[in-house]
mmCIF file of N, CA and C in Angstrom:
data_model
loop_
_atom_site.group_PDB
_atom_site.id
_atom_site.type_symbol
_atom_site.label_atom_id
_atom_site.label_comp_id
_atom_site.label_asym_id
_atom_site.label_seq_id
_atom_site.Cartn_x
_atom_site.Cartn_y
_atom_site.Cartn_z
ATOM 1 N N MET A 1 0.842 -1.179 0.000
ATOM 2 C CA MET A 1 0.000 0.000 0.000
ATOM 3 C C MET A 1 0.888 1.244 0.000
ATOM 4 N N GLY A 2 0.532 2.201 -0.844
ATOM 5 C CA GLY A 2 1.301 3.428 -0.922
ATOM 6 C C GLY A 2 0.496 4.602 -0.417
ATOM 7 N N GLY A 3 0.901 5.800 -0.841
ATOM 8 C CA GLY A 3 0.191 7.001 -0.439
ATOM 9 C C GLY A 3 -1.064 7.206 -1.263
ATOM 10 N N ALA A 4 -1.780 8.252 -0.920
ATOM 11 C CA ALA A 4 -3.023 8.573 -1.620
ATOM 12 C C ALA A 4 -2.716 9.222 -2.967
ATOM 13 N N LEU A 5 -3.528 8.909 -3.939
ATOM 14 C CA LEU A 5 -3.442 9.495 -5.267
ATOM 15 C C LEU A 5 -4.532 10.554 -5.378
ATOM 16 N N ARG A 6 -4.154 11.772 -5.754
ATOM 17 C CA ARG A 6 -5.149 12.832 -5.947
ATOM 18 C C ARG A 6 -5.638 12.787 -7.391
ATOM 19 N N VAL A 7 -6.962 12.769 -7.535
ATOM 20 C CA VAL A 7 -7.584 12.762 -8.856
ATOM 21 C C VAL A 7 -8.495 13.984 -8.927
ATOM 22 N N ASP A 8 -8.109 14.967 -9.744
ATOM 23 C CA ASP A 8 -8.923 16.173 -9.888
ATOM 24 C C ASP A 8 -10.152 15.873 -10.737
ATOM 25 N N LYS A 9 -11.275 16.456 -10.335
ATOM 26 C CA LYS A 9 -12.560 16.271 -11.011
ATOM 27 C C LYS A 9 -13.165 17.649 -11.272
ATOM 28 N N PRO A 10 -14.139 17.759 -12.186
ATOM 29 C CA PRO A 10 -14.775 19.059 -12.439
ATOM 30 C C PRO A 10 -15.466 19.631 -11.200
ATOM 31 N N TRP A 11 -15.892 18.785 -10.283
ATOM 32 C CA TRP A 11 -16.638 19.198 -9.096
ATOM 33 C C TRP A 11 -15.782 19.285 -7.836
ATOM 34 N N GLY A 12 -14.508 18.959 -7.931
ATOM 35 C CA GLY A 12 -13.617 18.955 -6.760
ATOM 36 C C GLY A 12 -12.475 17.992 -6.997
ATOM 37 N N TYR A 13 -12.263 17.056 -6.077
ATOM 38 C CA TYR A 13 -11.206 16.057 -6.260
ATOM 39 C C TYR A 13 -11.461 14.860 -5.353
ATOM 40 N N GLU A 14 -10.732 13.783 -5.625
ATOM 41 C CA GLU A 14 -10.737 12.596 -4.774
ATOM 42 C C GLU A 14 -9.301 12.289 -4.367
ATOM 43 N N LEU A 15 -9.124 11.867 -3.139
ATOM 44 C CA LEU A 15 -7.874 11.263 -2.692
ATOM 45 C C LEU A 15 -8.180 9.781 -2.545
ATOM 46 N N VAL A 16 -7.463 8.939 -3.269
ATOM 47 C CA VAL A 16 -7.785 7.513 -3.352
ATOM 48 C C VAL A 16 -6.585 6.695 -2.888
ATOM 49 N N TRP A 17 -6.844 5.680 -2.051
ATOM 50 C CA TRP A 17 -5.784 4.762 -1.645
ATOM 51 C C TRP A 17 -6.367 3.386 -1.360
ATOM 52 N N GLU A 18 -5.510 2.384 -1.460
ATOM 53 C CA GLU A 18 -5.924 1.007 -1.203
ATOM 54 C C GLU A 18 -5.881 0.745 0.300
ATOM 55 N N VAL A 19 -6.974 0.205 0.848
ATOM 56 C CA VAL A 19 -7.020 -0.106 2.284
ATOM 57 C C VAL A 19 -6.896 -1.600 2.539
ATOM 58 N N ALA A 20 -7.172 -2.402 1.541
ATOM 59 C CA ALA A 20 -7.059 -3.860 1.609
ATOM 60 C C ALA A 20 -7.076 -4.354 0.169
ATOM 61 N N PRO A 21 -6.626 -5.580 -0.059
ATOM 62 C CA PRO A 21 -6.712 -6.085 -1.434
ATOM 63 C C PRO A 21 -8.146 -5.950 -1.961
ATOM 64 N N ASP A 22 -8.264 -5.341 -3.115
ATOM 65 C CA ASP A 22 -9.554 -5.160 -3.792
ATOM 66 C C ASP A 22 -10.480 -4.143 -3.133
ATOM 67 N N TYR A 23 -10.009 -3.347 -2.176
ATOM 68 C CA TYR A 23 -10.837 -2.295 -1.570
ATOM 69 C C TYR A 23 -10.100 -0.966 -1.601
ATOM 70 N N LEU A 24 -10.831 0.070 -1.987
ATOM 71 C CA LEU A 24 -10.281 1.418 -2.039
ATOM 72 C C LEU A 24 -11.021 2.321 -1.071
ATOM 73 N N ALA A 25 -10.284 3.244 -0.485
ATOM 74 C CA ALA A 25 -10.885 4.310 0.315
ATOM 75 C C ALA A 25 -10.738 5.601 -0.476
ATOM 76 N N ARG A 26 -11.711 6.477 -0.302
ATOM 77 C CA ARG A 26 -11.684 7.766 -0.990
ATOM 78 C C ARG A 26 -12.077 8.868 -0.024
ATOM 79 N N ILE A 27 -11.345 9.942 -0.080
ATOM 80 C CA ILE A 27 -11.837 11.197 0.478
ATOM 81 C C ILE A 27 -12.317 11.977 -0.735
ATOM 82 N N VAL A 28 -13.591 12.269 -0.755
ATOM 83 C CA VAL A 28 -14.195 12.987 -1.874
ATOM 84 C C VAL A 28 -14.432 14.419 -1.419
ATOM 85 N N HIS A 29 -13.812 15.377 -2.099
ATOM 86 C CA HIS A 29 -14.029 16.797 -1.801
ATOM 87 C C HIS A 29 -14.918 17.373 -2.894
ATOM 88 N N LEU A 30 -16.072 17.895 -2.483
ATOM 89 C CA LEU A 30 -16.990 18.544 -3.418
ATOM 90 C C LEU A 30 -16.987 20.038 -3.132
ATOM 91 N N ASN A 31 -16.767 20.834 -4.173
ATOM 92 C CA ASN A 31 -16.845 22.281 -4.024
ATOM 93 C C ASN A 31 -18.307 22.708 -3.917
ATOM 94 N N ARG A 32 -18.549 23.716 -3.100
ATOM 95 C CA ARG A 32 -19.904 24.227 -2.866
ATOM 96 C C ARG A 32 -20.660 24.427 -4.178
ATOM 97 N N GLY A 33 -21.913 23.948 -4.187
ATOM 98 C CA GLY A 33 -22.775 24.118 -5.347
ATOM 99 C C GLY A 33 -22.576 23.086 -6.445
ATOM 100 N N ASN A 34 -21.589 22.234 -6.315
ATOM 101 C CA ASN A 34 -21.322 21.214 -7.328
ATOM 102 C C ASN A 34 -21.981 19.895 -6.964
ATOM 103 N N ARG A 35 -22.088 19.033 -7.956
ATOM 104 C CA ARG A 35 -22.670 17.715 -7.739
ATOM 105 C C ARG A 35 -21.855 16.688 -8.511
ATOM 106 N N VAL A 36 -21.938 15.450 -8.062
ATOM 107 C CA VAL A 36 -21.318 14.354 -8.805
ATOM 108 C C VAL A 36 -22.381 13.734 -9.697
ATOM 109 N N TRP A 37 -21.958 12.871 -10.587
ATOM 110 C CA TRP A 37 -22.871 12.225 -11.523
ATOM 111 C C TRP A 37 -23.875 11.336 -10.807
ATOM 112 N N LEU A 38 -24.964 11.060 -11.484
ATOM 113 C CA LEU A 38 -25.965 10.115 -10.999
ATOM 114 C C LEU A 38 -25.442 8.723 -11.315
ATOM 115 N N GLU A 39 -25.347 7.873 -10.291
ATOM 116 C CA GLU A 39 -24.783 6.544 -10.484
ATOM 117 C C GLU A 39 -25.560 5.500 -9.709
ATOM 118 N N SER A 40 -25.259 4.256 -10.004
ATOM 119 C CA SER A 40 -25.850 3.122 -9.307
ATOM 120 C C SER A 40 -24.763 2.075 -9.139
ATOM 121 N N ARG A 41 -24.752 1.395 -8.011
ATOM 122 C CA ARG A 41 -23.775 0.334 -7.748
ATOM 123 C C ARG A 41 -24.475 -0.999 -7.893
ATOM 124 N N GLY A 42 -23.840 -1.908 -8.645
ATOM 125 C CA GLY A 42 -24.476 -3.176 -8.955
ATOM 126 C C GLY A 42 -24.434 -4.221 -7.866
ATOM 127 N N GLU A 43 -23.287 -4.450 -7.266
ATOM 128 C CA GLU A 43 -23.142 -5.592 -6.373
ATOM 129 C C GLU A 43 -22.767 -5.232 -4.945
ATOM 130 N N SER A 44 -22.523 -3.971 -4.656
ATOM 131 C CA SER A 44 -22.094 -3.622 -3.300
ATOM 132 C C SER A 44 -22.747 -2.324 -2.845
ATOM 133 N N SER A 45 -23.077 -2.274 -1.574
ATOM 134 C CA SER A 45 -23.556 -1.016 -1.010
ATOM 135 C C SER A 45 -22.335 -0.124 -0.802
ATOM 136 N N ARG A 46 -22.570 1.122 -0.455
ATOM 137 C CA ARG A 46 -21.464 2.060 -0.289
ATOM 138 C C ARG A 46 -21.703 2.899 0.949
ATOM 139 N N PRO A 47 -20.995 2.605 2.034
ATOM 140 C CA PRO A 47 -21.116 3.466 3.206
ATOM 141 C C PRO A 47 -20.311 4.750 2.992
ATOM 142 N N VAL A 48 -20.898 5.885 3.353
ATOM 143 C CA VAL A 48 -20.200 7.171 3.277
ATOM 144 C C VAL A 48 -20.378 7.896 4.606
ATOM 145 N N VAL A 49 -19.350 8.635 5.001
ATOM 146 C CA VAL A 49 -19.441 9.463 6.202
ATOM 147 C C VAL A 49 -18.934 10.857 5.843
ATOM 148 N N VAL A 50 -19.685 11.866 6.250
ATOM 149 C CA VAL A 50 -19.312 13.249 5.987
ATOM 150 C C VAL A 50 -18.336 13.699 7.068
ATOM 151 N N CYS A 51 -17.198 14.228 6.639
ATOM 152 C CA CYS A 51 -16.175 14.709 7.574
ATOM 153 C C CYS A 51 -16.246 16.218 7.764
ATOM 154 N N ALA A 52 -16.624 16.940 6.725
ATOM 155 C CA ALA A 52 -16.689 18.399 6.797
ATOM 156 C C ALA A 52 -17.727 18.900 5.806
ATOM 157 N N GLY A 53 -18.372 20.007 6.142
ATOM 158 C CA GLY A 53 -19.351 20.616 5.249
ATOM 159 C C GLY A 53 -20.715 19.964 5.353
ATOM 160 N N ARG A 54 -21.619 20.451 4.520
ATOM 161 C CA ARG A 54 -22.979 19.890 4.448
ATOM 162 C C ARG A 54 -23.264 19.536 2.998
ATOM 163 N N MET A 55 -23.979 18.435 2.827
ATOM 164 C CA MET A 55 -24.324 18.011 1.472
ATOM 165 C C MET A 55 -25.687 17.358 1.459
ATOM 166 N N LEU A 56 -26.194 17.170 0.274
ATOM 167 C CA LEU A 56 -27.439 16.434 0.069
ATOM 168 C C LEU A 56 -27.101 15.152 -0.670
ATOM 169 N N LEU A 57 -27.631 14.059 -0.181
ATOM 170 C CA LEU A 57 -27.561 12.783 -0.879
ATOM 171 C C LEU A 57 -28.916 12.622 -1.549
ATOM 172 N N VAL A 58 -28.929 12.602 -2.871
ATOM 173 C CA VAL A 58 -30.175 12.582 -3.636
ATOM 174 C C VAL A 58 -30.355 11.196 -4.253
ATOM 175 N N PHE A 59 -31.501 10.588 -3.970
ATOM 176 C CA PHE A 59 -31.844 9.282 -4.525
ATOM 177 C C PHE A 59 -32.909 9.460 -5.593
ATOM 178 N N GLU A 60 -32.880 8.608 -6.621
ATOM 179 C CA GLU A 60 -33.881 8.641 -7.685
ATOM 180 C C GLU A 60 -34.474 7.246 -7.843
ATOM 181 N N ASP A 61 -35.813 7.176 -7.890
ATOM 182 C CA ASP A 61 -36.459 5.869 -8.064
ATOM 183 C C ASP A 61 -36.631 5.561 -9.555
ATOM 184 N N ASP A 62 -37.237 4.422 -9.864
ATOM 185 C CA ASP A 62 -37.395 3.984 -11.254
ATOM 186 C C ASP A 62 -38.311 4.883 -12.078
ATOM 187 N N LEU A 63 -39.131 5.702 -11.413
ATOM 188 C CA LEU A 63 -40.021 6.627 -12.115
ATOM 189 C C LEU A 63 -39.412 8.016 -12.260
ATOM 190 N N GLY A 64 -38.165 8.181 -11.807
ATOM 191 C CA GLY A 64 -37.498 9.470 -11.905
ATOM 192 C C GLY A 64 -37.794 10.415 -10.763
ATOM 193 N N ARG A 65 -38.551 9.955 -9.762
ATOM 194 C CA ARG A 65 -38.834 10.793 -8.594
ATOM 195 C C ARG A 65 -37.601 10.804 -7.696
ATOM 196 N N THR A 66 -37.327 11.963 -7.112
ATOM 197 C CA THR A 66 -36.151 12.085 -6.254
ATOM 198 C C THR A 66 -36.545 12.404 -4.819
ATOM 199 N N TYR A 67 -35.684 12.015 -3.910
ATOM 200 C CA TYR A 67 -35.802 12.466 -2.529
ATOM 201 C C TYR A 67 -34.404 12.710 -1.995
ATOM 202 N N GLU A 68 -34.309 13.666 -1.076
ATOM 203 C CA GLU A 68 -33.019 14.132 -0.575
ATOM 204 C C GLU A 68 -32.828 13.756 0.880
ATOM 205 N N VAL A 69 -31.594 13.390 1.210
ATOM 206 C CA VAL A 69 -31.200 13.130 2.589
ATOM 207 C C VAL A 69 -30.101 14.137 2.921
ATOM 208 N N PRO A 70 -30.381 15.119 3.800
ATOM 209 C CA PRO A 70 -29.330 16.064 4.171
ATOM 210 C C PRO A 70 -28.299 15.373 5.063
ATOM 211 N N LEU A 71 -27.027 15.661 4.817
ATOM 212 C CA LEU A 71 -25.944 15.084 5.606
ATOM 213 C C LEU A 71 -25.047 16.189 6.145
ATOM 214 N N ALA A 72 -24.664 16.058 7.405
ATOM 215 C CA ALA A 72 -23.791 17.009 8.085
ATOM 216 C C ALA A 72 -22.575 16.248 8.618
ATOM 217 N N PRO A 73 -21.548 16.958 9.077
ATOM 218 C CA PRO A 73 -20.355 16.284 9.587
ATOM 219 C C PRO A 73 -20.686 15.245 10.657
ATOM 220 N N GLY A 74 -20.051 14.087 10.524
ATOM 221 C CA GLY A 74 -20.249 12.998 11.469
ATOM 222 C C GLY A 74 -21.366 12.050 11.089
ATOM 223 N N GLN A 75 -22.177 12.412 10.112
ATOM 224 C CA GLN A 75 -23.286 11.539 9.722
ATOM 225 C C GLN A 75 -22.817 10.465 8.748
ATOM 226 N N LEU A 76 -23.295 9.252 8.985
ATOM 227 C CA LEU A 76 -22.989 8.093 8.159
ATOM 228 C C LEU A 76 -24.259 7.671 7.437
ATOM 229 N N HIS A 77 -24.117 7.327 6.167
ATOM 230 C CA HIS A 77 -25.265 6.823 5.414
ATOM 231 C C HIS A 77 -24.777 5.690 4.522
ATOM 232 N N ASP A 78 -25.535 4.618 4.463
ATOM 233 C CA ASP A 78 -25.203 3.493 3.602
ATOM 234 C C ASP A 78 -26.064 3.572 2.349
ATOM 235 N N ILE A 79 -25.427 3.655 1.205
ATOM 236 C CA ILE A 79 -26.147 3.729 -0.060
ATOM 237 C C ILE A 79 -26.421 2.301 -0.517
ATOM 238 N N PRO A 80 -27.692 1.912 -0.595
ATOM 239 C CA PRO A 80 -28.027 0.524 -0.930
ATOM 240 C C PRO A 80 -27.618 0.120 -2.351
ATOM 241 N N VAL A 81 -27.487 -1.169 -2.546
ATOM 242 C CA VAL A 81 -27.180 -1.746 -3.853
ATOM 243 C C VAL A 81 -28.272 -1.356 -4.853
ATOM 244 N N ARG A 82 -27.852 -1.085 -6.084
ATOM 245 C CA ARG A 82 -28.758 -0.782 -7.207
ATOM 246 C C ARG A 82 -29.668 0.424 -6.952
ATOM 247 N N THR A 83 -29.182 1.388 -6.224
ATOM 248 C CA THR A 83 -29.947 2.603 -5.955
ATOM 249 C C THR A 83 -29.277 3.768 -6.679
ATOM 250 N N ARG A 84 -30.030 4.436 -7.556
ATOM 251 C CA ARG A 84 -29.476 5.600 -8.249
ATOM 252 C C ARG A 84 -29.347 6.750 -7.265
ATOM 253 N N HIS A 85 -28.193 7.389 -7.293
ATOM 254 C CA HIS A 85 -27.936 8.450 -6.322
ATOM 255 C C HIS A 85 -26.871 9.411 -6.847
ATOM 256 N N ARG A 86 -26.845 10.583 -6.245
ATOM 257 C CA ARG A 86 -25.792 11.570 -6.483
ATOM 258 C C ARG A 86 -25.651 12.412 -5.230
ATOM 259 N N MET A 87 -24.522 13.084 -5.092
ATOM 260 C CA MET A 87 -24.282 13.969 -3.958
ATOM 261 C C MET A 87 -24.148 15.398 -4.464
ATOM 262 N N ILE A 88 -24.721 16.332 -3.704
ATOM 263 C CA ILE A 88 -24.656 17.752 -4.025
ATOM 264 C C ILE A 88 -24.084 18.474 -2.815
ATOM 265 N N ALA A 89 -23.080 19.316 -3.038
ATOM 266 C CA ALA A 89 -22.443 20.044 -1.942
ATOM 267 C C ALA A 89 -23.200 21.335 -1.655
ATOM 268 N N VAL A 90 -23.756 21.439 -0.453
ATOM 269 C CA VAL A 90 -24.386 22.676 0.009
ATOM 270 C C VAL A 90 -23.288 23.657 0.414
ATOM 271 N N GLU A 91 -22.218 23.129 0.979
ATOM 272 C CA GLU A 91 -21.003 23.864 1.343
ATOM 273 C C GLU A 91 -19.829 23.056 0.793
ATOM 274 N N ASP A 92 -18.622 23.651 0.785
ATOM 275 C CA ASP A 92 -17.452 22.824 0.502
ATOM 276 C C ASP A 92 -17.510 21.644 1.456
ATOM 277 N N SER A 93 -17.400 20.425 0.946
ATOM 278 C CA SER A 93 -17.636 19.228 1.755
ATOM 279 C C SER A 93 -16.602 18.153 1.483
ATOM 280 N N ASP A 94 -16.325 17.363 2.517
ATOM 281 C CA ASP A 94 -15.460 16.192 2.404
ATOM 282 C C ASP A 94 -16.197 14.997 2.969
ATOM 283 N N LEU A 95 -16.125 13.888 2.257
ATOM 284 C CA LEU A 95 -16.690 12.645 2.778
ATOM 285 C C LEU A 95 -15.695 11.527 2.545
ATOM 286 N N VAL A 96 -15.838 10.480 3.341
ATOM 287 C CA VAL A 96 -15.009 9.286 3.183
ATOM 288 C C VAL A 96 -15.911 8.153 2.734
ATOM 289 N N ALA A 97 -15.459 7.407 1.734
ATOM 290 C CA ALA A 97 -16.197 6.248 1.230
ATOM 291 C C ALA A 97 -15.214 5.107 1.018
ATOM 292 N N VAL A 98 -15.643 3.908 1.352
ATOM 293 C CA VAL A 98 -14.846 2.702 1.112
ATOM 294 C C VAL A 98 -15.692 1.769 0.259
ATOM 295 N N SER A 99 -15.080 1.227 -0.789
ATOM 296 C CA SER A 99 -15.830 0.346 -1.686
ATOM 297 C C SER A 99 -14.869 -0.589 -2.405
ATOM 298 N N PRO A 100 -15.414 -1.649 -3.004
ATOM 299 C CA PRO A 100 -14.557 -2.521 -3.809
ATOM 300 C C PRO A 100 -13.862 -1.704 -4.889
ATOM 301 N N GLY A 101 -12.650 -2.076 -5.219
ATOM 302 C CA GLY A 101 -11.875 -1.328 -6.198
ATOM 303 C C GLY A 101 -12.307 -1.541 -7.631
ATOM 304 N N ASP A 102 -13.237 -2.443 -7.875
ATOM 305 C CA ASP A 102 -13.681 -2.759 -9.224
ATOM 306 C C ASP A 102 -14.629 -1.685 -9.740
ATOM 307 N N SER A 103 -14.158 -0.858 -10.660
ATOM 308 C CA SER A 103 -15.002 0.220 -11.194
ATOM 309 C C SER A 103 -16.129 -0.320 -12.069
ATOM 310 N N LEU A 104 -16.094 -1.607 -12.413
ATOM 311 C CA LEU A 104 -17.176 -2.184 -13.207
ATOM 312 C C LEU A 104 -18.452 -2.323 -12.395
ATOM 313 N N ASP A 105 -18.349 -2.147 -11.067
ATOM 314 C CA ASP A 105 -19.512 -2.241 -10.187
ATOM 315 C C ASP A 105 -20.354 -0.962 -10.229
ATOM 316 N N VAL A 106 -19.841 0.094 -10.857
ATOM 317 C CA VAL A 106 -20.522 1.388 -10.888
ATOM 318 C C VAL A 106 -21.100 1.630 -12.275
ATOM 319 N N LEU A 107 -22.374 1.988 -12.320
ATOM 320 C CA LEU A 107 -23.026 2.360 -13.570
ATOM 321 C C LEU A 107 -23.338 3.847 -13.503
ATOM 322 N N ARG A 108 -22.686 4.633 -14.356
ATOM 323 C CA ARG A 108 -22.962 6.066 -14.405
ATOM 324 C C ARG A 108 -24.209 6.263 -15.248
ATOM 325 N N VAL A 109 -25.258 6.831 -14.642
ATOM 326 C CA VAL A 109 -26.543 7.001 -15.309
ATOM 327 C C VAL A 109 -26.607 8.331 -16.039
ATOM 328 N N GLU A 110 -26.053 9.391 -15.419
ATOM 329 C CA GLU A 110 -26.138 10.740 -15.988
ATOM 330 C C GLU A 110 -25.020 11.579 -15.413
ATOM 331 N N ASP A 111 -24.415 12.433 -16.251
ATOM 332 C CA ASP A 111 -23.377 13.352 -15.762
ATOM 333 C C ASP A 111 -23.991 14.561 -15.115
#
């Protein structure tokens, strides 16, 4: 295991490192007012914990209806398998997520 790799994104950046064989940890920094893509995970849930800032976790059902879960520092939320979701930064925000390293498990639905 080495150090974290910084990956710049249009909405902020990720710091990514391996925590165990086949598992990656990420610190995801979202700049205020930005959002990540709408995605769904096929085979694994994704626990996330907010470390700084406030954000909205937005879920979308099969009919396109959305509902929002506000998250503040210290809050943990588990994103269920096969659930379309995206995160929106209300403030500059940092969250930690751990998931399998296989990017084939993620289906990007919309940018």
